[in-house]
mmCIF file of C-alpha atoms in Angstrom:
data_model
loop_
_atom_site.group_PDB
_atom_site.id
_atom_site.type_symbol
_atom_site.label_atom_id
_atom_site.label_comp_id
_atom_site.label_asym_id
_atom_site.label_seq_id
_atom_site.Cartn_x
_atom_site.Cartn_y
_atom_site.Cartn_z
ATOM 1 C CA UNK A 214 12.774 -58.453 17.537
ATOM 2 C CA UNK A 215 10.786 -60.748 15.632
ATOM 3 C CA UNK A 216 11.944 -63.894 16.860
ATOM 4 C CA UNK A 217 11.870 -62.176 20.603
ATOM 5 C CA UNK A 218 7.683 -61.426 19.751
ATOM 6 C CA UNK A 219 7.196 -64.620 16.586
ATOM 7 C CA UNK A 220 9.064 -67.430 19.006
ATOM 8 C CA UNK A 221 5.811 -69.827 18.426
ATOM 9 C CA UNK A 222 4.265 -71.291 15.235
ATOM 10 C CA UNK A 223 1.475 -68.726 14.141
ATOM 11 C CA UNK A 224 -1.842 -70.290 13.825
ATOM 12 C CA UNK A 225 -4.498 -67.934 11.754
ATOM 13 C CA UNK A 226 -7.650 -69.020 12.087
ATOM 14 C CA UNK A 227 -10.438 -68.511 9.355
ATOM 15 C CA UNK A 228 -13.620 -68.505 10.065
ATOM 16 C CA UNK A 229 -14.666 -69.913 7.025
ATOM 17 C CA UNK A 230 -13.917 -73.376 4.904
ATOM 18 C CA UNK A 231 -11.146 -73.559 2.390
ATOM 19 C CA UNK A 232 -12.274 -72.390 -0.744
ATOM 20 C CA UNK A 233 -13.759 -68.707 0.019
ATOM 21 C CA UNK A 234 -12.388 -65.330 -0.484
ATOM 22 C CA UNK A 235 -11.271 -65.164 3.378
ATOM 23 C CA UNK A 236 -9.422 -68.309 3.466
ATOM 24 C CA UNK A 237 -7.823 -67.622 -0.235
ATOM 25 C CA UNK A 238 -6.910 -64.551 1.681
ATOM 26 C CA UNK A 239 -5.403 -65.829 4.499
ATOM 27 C CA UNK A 240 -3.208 -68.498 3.006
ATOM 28 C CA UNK A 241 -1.480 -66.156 0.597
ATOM 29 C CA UNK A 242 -0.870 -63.706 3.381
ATOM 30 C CA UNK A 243 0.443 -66.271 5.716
ATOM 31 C CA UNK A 244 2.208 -67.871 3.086
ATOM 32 C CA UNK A 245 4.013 -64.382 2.508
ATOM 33 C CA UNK A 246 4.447 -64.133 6.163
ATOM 34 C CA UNK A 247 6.144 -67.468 6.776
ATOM 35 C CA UNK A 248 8.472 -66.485 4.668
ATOM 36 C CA UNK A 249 9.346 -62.443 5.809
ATOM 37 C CA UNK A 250 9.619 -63.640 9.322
ATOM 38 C CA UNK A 251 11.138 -67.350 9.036
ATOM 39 C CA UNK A 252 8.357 -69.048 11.427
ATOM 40 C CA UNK A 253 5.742 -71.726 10.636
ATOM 41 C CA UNK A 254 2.479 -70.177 9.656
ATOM 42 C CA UNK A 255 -0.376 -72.421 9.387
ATOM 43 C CA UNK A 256 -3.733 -71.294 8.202
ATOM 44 C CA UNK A 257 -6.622 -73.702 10.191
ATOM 45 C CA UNK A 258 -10.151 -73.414 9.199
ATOM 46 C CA UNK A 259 -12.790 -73.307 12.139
ATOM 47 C CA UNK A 260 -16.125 -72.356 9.683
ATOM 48 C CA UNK A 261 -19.737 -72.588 11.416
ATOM 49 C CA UNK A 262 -22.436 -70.168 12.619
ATOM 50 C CA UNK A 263 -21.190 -66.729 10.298
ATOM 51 C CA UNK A 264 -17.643 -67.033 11.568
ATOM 52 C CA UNK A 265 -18.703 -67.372 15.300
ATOM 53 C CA UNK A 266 -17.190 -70.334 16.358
ATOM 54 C CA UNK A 267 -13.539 -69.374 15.096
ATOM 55 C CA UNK A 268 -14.152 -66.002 16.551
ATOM 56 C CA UNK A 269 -14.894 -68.041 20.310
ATOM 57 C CA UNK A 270 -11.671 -69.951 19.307
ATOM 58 C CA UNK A 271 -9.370 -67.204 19.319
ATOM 59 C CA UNK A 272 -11.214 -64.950 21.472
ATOM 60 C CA UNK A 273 -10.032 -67.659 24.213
ATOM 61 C CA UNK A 274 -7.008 -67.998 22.895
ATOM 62 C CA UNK A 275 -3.684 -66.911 24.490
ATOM 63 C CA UNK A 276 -2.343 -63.862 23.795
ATOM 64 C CA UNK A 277 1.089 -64.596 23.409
ATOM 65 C CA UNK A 278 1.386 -63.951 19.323
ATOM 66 C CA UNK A 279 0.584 -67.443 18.673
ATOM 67 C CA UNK A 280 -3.338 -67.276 17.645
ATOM 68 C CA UNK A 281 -4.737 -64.657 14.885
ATOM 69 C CA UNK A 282 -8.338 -64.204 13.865
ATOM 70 C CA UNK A 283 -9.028 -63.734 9.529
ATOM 71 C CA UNK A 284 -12.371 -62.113 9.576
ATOM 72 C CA UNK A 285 -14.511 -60.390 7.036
ATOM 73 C CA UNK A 286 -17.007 -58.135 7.543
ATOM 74 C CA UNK A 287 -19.913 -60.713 9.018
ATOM 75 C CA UNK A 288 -17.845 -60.057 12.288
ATOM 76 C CA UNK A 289 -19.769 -56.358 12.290
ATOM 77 C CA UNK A 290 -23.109 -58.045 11.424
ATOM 78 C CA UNK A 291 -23.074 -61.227 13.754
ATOM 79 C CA UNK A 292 -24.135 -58.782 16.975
ATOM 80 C CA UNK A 293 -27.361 -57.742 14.954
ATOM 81 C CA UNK A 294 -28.427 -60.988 13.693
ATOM 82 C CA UNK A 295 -27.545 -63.155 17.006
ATOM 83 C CA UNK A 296 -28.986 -62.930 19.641
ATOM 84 C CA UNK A 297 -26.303 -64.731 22.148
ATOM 85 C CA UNK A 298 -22.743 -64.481 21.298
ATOM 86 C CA UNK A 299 -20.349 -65.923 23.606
ATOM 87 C CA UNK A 300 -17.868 -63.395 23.273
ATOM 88 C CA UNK A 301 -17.946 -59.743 23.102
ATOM 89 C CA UNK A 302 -16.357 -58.327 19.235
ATOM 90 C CA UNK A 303 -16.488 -55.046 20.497
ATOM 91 C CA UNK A 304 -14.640 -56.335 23.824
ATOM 92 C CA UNK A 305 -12.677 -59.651 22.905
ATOM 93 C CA UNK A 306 -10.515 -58.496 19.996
ATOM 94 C CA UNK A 307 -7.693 -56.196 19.266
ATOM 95 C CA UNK A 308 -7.919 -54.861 15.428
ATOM 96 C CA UNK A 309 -4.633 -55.293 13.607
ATOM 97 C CA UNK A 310 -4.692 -54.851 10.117
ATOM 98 C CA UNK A 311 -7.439 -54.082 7.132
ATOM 99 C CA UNK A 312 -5.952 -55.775 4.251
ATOM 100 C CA UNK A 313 -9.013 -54.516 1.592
ATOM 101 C CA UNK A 314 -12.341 -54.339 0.809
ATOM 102 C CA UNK A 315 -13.957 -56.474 -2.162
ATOM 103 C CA UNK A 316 -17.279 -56.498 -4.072
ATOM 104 C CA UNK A 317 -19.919 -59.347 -4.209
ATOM 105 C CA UNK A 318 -21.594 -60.366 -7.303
ATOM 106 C CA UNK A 319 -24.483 -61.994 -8.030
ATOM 107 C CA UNK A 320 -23.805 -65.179 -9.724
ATOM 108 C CA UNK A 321 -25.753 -67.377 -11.968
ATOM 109 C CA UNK A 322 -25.127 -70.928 -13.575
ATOM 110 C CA UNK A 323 -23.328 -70.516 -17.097
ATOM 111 C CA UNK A 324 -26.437 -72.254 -18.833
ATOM 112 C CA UNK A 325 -29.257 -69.523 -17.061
ATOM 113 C CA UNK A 326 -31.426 -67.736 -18.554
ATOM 114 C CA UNK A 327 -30.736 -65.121 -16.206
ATOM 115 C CA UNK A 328 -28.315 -62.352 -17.550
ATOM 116 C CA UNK A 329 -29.074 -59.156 -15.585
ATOM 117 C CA UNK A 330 -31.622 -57.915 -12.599
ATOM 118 C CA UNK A 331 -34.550 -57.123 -15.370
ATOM 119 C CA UNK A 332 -34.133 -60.817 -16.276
ATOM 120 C CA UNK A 333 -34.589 -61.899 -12.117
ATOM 121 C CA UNK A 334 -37.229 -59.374 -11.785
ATOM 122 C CA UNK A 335 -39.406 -60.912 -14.393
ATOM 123 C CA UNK A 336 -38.694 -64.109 -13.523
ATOM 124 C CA UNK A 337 -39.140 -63.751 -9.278
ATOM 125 C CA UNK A 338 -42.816 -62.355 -10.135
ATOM 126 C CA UNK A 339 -43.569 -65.557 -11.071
ATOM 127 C CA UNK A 340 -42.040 -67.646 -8.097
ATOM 128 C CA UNK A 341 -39.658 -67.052 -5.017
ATOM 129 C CA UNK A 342 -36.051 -67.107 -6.938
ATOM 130 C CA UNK A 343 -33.624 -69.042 -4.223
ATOM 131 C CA UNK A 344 -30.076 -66.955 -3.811
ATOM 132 C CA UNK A 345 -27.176 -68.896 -2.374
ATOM 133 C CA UNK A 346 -25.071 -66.962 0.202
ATOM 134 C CA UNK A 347 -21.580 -67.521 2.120
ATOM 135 C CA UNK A 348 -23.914 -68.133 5.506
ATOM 136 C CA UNK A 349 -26.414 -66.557 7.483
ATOM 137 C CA UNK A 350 -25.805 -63.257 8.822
ATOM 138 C CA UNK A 351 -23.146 -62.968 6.159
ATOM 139 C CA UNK A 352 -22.515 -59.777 4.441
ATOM 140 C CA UNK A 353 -23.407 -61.326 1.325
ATOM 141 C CA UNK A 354 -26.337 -62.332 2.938
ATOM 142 C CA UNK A 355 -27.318 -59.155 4.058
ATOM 143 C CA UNK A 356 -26.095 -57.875 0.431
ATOM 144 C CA UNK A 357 -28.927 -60.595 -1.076
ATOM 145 C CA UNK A 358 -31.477 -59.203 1.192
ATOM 146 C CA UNK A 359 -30.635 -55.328 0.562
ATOM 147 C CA UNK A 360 -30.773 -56.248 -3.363
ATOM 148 C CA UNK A 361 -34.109 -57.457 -2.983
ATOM 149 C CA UNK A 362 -35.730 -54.757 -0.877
ATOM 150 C CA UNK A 363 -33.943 -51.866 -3.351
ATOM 151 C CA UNK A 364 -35.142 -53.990 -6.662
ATOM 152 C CA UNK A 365 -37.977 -55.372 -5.106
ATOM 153 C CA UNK A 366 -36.996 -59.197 -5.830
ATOM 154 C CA UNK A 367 -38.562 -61.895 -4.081
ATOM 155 C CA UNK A 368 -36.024 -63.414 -3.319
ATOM 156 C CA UNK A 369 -35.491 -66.681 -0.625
ATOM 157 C CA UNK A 370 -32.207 -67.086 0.885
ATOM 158 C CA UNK A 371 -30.653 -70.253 0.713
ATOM 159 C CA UNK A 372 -27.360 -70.355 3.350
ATOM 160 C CA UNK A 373 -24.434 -72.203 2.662
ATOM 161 C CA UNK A 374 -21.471 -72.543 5.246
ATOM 162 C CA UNK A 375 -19.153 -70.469 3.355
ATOM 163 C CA UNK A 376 -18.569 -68.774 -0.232
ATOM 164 C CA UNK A 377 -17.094 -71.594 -1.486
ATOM 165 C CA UNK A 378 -19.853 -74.133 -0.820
ATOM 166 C CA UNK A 379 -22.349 -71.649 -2.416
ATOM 167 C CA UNK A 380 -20.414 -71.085 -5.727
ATOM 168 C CA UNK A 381 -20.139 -74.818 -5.969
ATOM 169 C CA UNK A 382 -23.748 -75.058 -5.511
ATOM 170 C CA UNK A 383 -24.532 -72.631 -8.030
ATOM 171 C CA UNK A 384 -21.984 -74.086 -10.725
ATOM 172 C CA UNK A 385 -23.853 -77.253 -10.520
ATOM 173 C CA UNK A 386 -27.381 -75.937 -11.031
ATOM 174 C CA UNK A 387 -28.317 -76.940 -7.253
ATOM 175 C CA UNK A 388 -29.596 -73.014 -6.760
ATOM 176 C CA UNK A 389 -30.483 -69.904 -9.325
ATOM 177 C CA UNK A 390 -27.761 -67.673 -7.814
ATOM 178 C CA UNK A 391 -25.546 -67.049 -5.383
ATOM 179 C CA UNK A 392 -24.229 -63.893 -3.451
ATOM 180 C CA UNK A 393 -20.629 -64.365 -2.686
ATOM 181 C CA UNK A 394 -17.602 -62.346 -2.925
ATOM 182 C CA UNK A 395 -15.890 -61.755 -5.951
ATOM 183 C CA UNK A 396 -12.322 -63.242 -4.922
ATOM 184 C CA UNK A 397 -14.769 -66.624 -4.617
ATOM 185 C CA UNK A 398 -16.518 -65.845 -7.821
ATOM 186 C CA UNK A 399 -13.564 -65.482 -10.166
ATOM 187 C CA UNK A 400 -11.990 -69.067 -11.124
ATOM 188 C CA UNK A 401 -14.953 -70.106 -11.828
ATOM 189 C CA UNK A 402 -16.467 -67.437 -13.659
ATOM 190 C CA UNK A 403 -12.959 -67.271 -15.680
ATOM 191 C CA UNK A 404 -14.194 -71.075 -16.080
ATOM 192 C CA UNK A 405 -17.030 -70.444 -17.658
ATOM 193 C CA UNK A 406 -18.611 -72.289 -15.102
ATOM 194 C CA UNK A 407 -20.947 -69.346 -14.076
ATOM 195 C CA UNK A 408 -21.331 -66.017 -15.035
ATOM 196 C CA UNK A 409 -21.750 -62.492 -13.347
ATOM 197 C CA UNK A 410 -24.689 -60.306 -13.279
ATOM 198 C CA UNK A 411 -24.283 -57.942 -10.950
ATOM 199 C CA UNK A 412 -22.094 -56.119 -8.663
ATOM 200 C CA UNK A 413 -22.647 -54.915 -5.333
ATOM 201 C CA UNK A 414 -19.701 -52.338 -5.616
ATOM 202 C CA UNK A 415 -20.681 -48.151 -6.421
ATOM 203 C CA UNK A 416 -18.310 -49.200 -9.563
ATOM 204 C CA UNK A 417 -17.777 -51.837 -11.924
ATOM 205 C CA UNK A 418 -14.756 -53.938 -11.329
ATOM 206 C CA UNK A 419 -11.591 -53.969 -13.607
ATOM 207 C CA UNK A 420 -11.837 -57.612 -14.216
ATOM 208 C CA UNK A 421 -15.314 -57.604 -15.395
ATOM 209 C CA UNK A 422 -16.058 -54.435 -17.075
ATOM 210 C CA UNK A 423 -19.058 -55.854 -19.097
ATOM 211 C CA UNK A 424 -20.764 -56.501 -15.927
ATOM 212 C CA UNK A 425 -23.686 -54.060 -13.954
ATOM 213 C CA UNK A 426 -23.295 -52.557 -11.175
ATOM 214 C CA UNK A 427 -26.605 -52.728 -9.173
ATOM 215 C CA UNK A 428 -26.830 -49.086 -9.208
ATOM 216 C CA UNK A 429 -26.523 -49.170 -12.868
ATOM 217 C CA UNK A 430 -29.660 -51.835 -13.525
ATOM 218 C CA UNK A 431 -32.127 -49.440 -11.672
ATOM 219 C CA UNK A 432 -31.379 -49.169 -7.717
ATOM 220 C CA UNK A 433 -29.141 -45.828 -7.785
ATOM 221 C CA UNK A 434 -27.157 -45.447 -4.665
ATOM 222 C CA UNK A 435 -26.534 -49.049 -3.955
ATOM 223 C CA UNK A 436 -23.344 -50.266 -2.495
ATOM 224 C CA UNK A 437 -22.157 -52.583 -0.659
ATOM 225 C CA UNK A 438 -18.308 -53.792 0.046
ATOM 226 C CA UNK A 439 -17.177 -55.696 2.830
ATOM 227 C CA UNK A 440 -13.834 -55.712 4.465
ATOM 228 C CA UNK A 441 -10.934 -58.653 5.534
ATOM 229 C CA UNK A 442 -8.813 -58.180 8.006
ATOM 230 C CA UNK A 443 -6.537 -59.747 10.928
ATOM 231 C CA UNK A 444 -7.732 -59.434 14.742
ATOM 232 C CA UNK A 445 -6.014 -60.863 17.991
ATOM 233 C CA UNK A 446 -7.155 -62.197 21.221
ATOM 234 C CA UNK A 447 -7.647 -58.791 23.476
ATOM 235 C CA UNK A 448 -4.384 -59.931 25.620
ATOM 236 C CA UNK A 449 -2.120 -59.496 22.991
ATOM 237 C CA UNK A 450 0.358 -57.038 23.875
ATOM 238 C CA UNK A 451 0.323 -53.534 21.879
ATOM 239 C CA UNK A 452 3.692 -53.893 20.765
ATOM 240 C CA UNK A 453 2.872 -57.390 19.316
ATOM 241 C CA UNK A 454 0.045 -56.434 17.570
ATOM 242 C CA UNK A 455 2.326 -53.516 15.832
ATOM 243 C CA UNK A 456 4.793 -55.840 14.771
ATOM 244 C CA UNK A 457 2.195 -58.019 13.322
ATOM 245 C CA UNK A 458 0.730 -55.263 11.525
ATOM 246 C CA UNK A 459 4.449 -53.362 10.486
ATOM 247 C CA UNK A 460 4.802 -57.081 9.014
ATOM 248 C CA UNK A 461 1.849 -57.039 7.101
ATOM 249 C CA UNK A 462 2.174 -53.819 5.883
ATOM 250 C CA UNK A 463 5.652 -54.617 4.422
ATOM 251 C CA UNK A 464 3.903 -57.723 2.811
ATOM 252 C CA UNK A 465 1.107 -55.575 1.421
ATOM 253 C CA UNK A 466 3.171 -52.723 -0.376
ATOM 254 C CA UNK A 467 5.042 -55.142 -2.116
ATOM 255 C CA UNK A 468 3.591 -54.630 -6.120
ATOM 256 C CA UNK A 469 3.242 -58.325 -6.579
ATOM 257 C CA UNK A 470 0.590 -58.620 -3.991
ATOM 258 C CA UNK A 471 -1.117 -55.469 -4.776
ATOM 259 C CA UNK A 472 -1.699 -56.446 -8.236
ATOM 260 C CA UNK A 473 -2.655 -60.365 -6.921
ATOM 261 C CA UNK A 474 -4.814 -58.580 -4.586
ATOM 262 C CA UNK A 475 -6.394 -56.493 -7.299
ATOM 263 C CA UNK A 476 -6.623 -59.576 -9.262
ATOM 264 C CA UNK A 477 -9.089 -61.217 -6.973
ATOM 265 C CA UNK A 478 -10.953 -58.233 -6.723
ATOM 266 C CA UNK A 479 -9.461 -56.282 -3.708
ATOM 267 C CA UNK A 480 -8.825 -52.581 -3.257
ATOM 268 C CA UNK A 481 -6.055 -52.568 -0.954
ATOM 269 C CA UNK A 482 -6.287 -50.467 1.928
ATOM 270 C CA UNK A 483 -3.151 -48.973 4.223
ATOM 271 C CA UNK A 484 -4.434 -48.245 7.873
ATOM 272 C CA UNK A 485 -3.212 -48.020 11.234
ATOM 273 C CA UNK A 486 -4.775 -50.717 13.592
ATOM 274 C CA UNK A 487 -6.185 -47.866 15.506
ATOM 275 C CA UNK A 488 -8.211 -46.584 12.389
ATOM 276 C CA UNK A 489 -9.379 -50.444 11.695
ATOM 277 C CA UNK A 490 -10.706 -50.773 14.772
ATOM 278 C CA UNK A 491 -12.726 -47.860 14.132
ATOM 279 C CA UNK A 492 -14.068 -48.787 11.133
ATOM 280 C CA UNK A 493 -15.004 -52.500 12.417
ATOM 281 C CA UNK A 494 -16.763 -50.354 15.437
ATOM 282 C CA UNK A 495 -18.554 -48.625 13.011
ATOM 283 C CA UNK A 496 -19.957 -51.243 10.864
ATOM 284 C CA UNK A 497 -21.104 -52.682 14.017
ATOM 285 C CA UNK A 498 -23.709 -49.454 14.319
ATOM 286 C CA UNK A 499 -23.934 -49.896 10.601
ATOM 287 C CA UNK A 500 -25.092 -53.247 10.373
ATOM 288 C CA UNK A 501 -27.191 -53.146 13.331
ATOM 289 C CA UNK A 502 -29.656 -50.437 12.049
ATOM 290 C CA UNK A 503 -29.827 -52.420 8.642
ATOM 291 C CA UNK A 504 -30.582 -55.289 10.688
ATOM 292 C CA UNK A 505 -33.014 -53.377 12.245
ATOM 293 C CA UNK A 506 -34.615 -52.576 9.277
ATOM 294 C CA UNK A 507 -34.931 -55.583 7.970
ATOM 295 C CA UNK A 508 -35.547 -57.827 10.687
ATOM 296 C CA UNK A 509 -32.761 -60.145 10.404
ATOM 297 C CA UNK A 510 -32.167 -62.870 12.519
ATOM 298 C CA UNK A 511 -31.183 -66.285 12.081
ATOM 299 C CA UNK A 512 -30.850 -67.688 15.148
#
């Protein structure tokens, strides 16, 4: 069966450059997968525009098995904050498997004087703080803006084109802080290269338990988590898009990438690829009314 549906190298597309949470992701899945199904995986990054231009790439893409889409969730915000897209998410995609959901964390370099959000507060009433995010219309960029409206930050938003760029950034002093994801945060906060000082999540992480929620330094309620997970071009069969995701979930229940996954700051998640399409439909509402809100756009 799975040479019959897998007869052409896999190409998974991330919509992101090496170095973030997404394409982390991506290369140790498709490095597991290469090896359950005994065809070539290769992992080709296609960052630009919030994941846009890797979404066109597969969205055009034949759907024969061959091309798969790694997305987070900026693919739910990119309707609200573009005004043009030249494909249709809700239209051009089949959902195929959730692999988890993941905090972001506000980041600092290791030598700031910044070590929590009284610290920022006191410090952005004197001048417009600059936070580094994974892109526009990311979810850590949204996350950045959210933080500042429920702490009342001022707060300017400096994009970078991807979560690994911005870390980088903030490690060398370029920019106060950064909003990325914590998968993209952790070498080099185990580094000591910066340091965490806040966390998006409803609940502090296992890996950094001496760090703040943002709920815990004064705006109760606050979460926000974003989700990874593998799409295919809307022609891609039903039954190939089950194998894919029977494949996956073998991959995923395996202990050794549950606890790597909880390592870089995953929860795992086990759903259908009906029930992940759902979700990704509903964070398109979601994010639009947020949007909304705040009058994002950033095109």
């Amino acid at each position: 069966m799975a040479a019959a549906r897998f007869d052409k190298l896999i190409t998974i597309v991330v919509t992101f450059p090496p170095g973030g949470g997404t394409d982390l992701l991506a290369r140790k899945l498709g490095a597991a997968l290469q090896q359950r199904i005994g065809q070539t995986v290769v992992v080709e990054n296609r960052p630009g525009a919030s994941g846009n231009i890797g979404a066109r790439h597969v969205a055009q893409a034949p759907g024969d098995g061959s091309s798969w889409l790694m997305v987070n969730s900026s693919f739910a915000i990119n309707p609200a904050v573009y005004r043009q897209l030249d494909f249709d998410p809700r239209q051009d995609f089949k959902a195929v498997f959730n692999v988890g959901t993941i905090a972001s964390v506000l980041v600092v370099p290791q030598a700031s004087e910044l070590h929590n959000l009284t610290d920022v507060r006191a410090s952005a009433q004197q001048l417009q703080l600059p936070f580094a995010s994974c892109g526009n219309g990311t979810p850590q960029h949204l996350a950045g803006e959210m933080l500042a409206q429920a702490a009342q930050l001022h707060l300017q938003h400096v994009p970078y084109k991807g979560c690994g760029p911005a870390i980088t950034a903030v490690a060398a002093g370029q920019v106060a802080m950064g909003m990325v994801t914590a998968s993209s945060a952790a070498p080099l906060i185990e580094a000591g290269r910066v340091r965490a000082i806040a966390i998006t999540a409803p609940q502090r992480l296992a890996q950094w338990p001496q760090v703040a929620t943002v709920a815990e330094q004064g705006s109760a309620g606050f979460s926000v988590e974003q989700w990874h997970g593998l799409l295919a071009p809307a022609a891609t069969s039903d039954a190939v898009v089950q194998h894919m995701h029977a494949e996956l979930a073998q991959i995923l229940a395996e202990p050794a990438m549950q606890q790597w996954l909880r390592e870089q700051g995953y929860t795992p998640m086990q759903q259908s690829a009906a029930e992940f399409g759902r979700v990704i439909a509903s964070d398109i509402d979601r994010y639009a009314a947020v949007a909304q809100q705040l009058g994002l756009r950033v095109d």
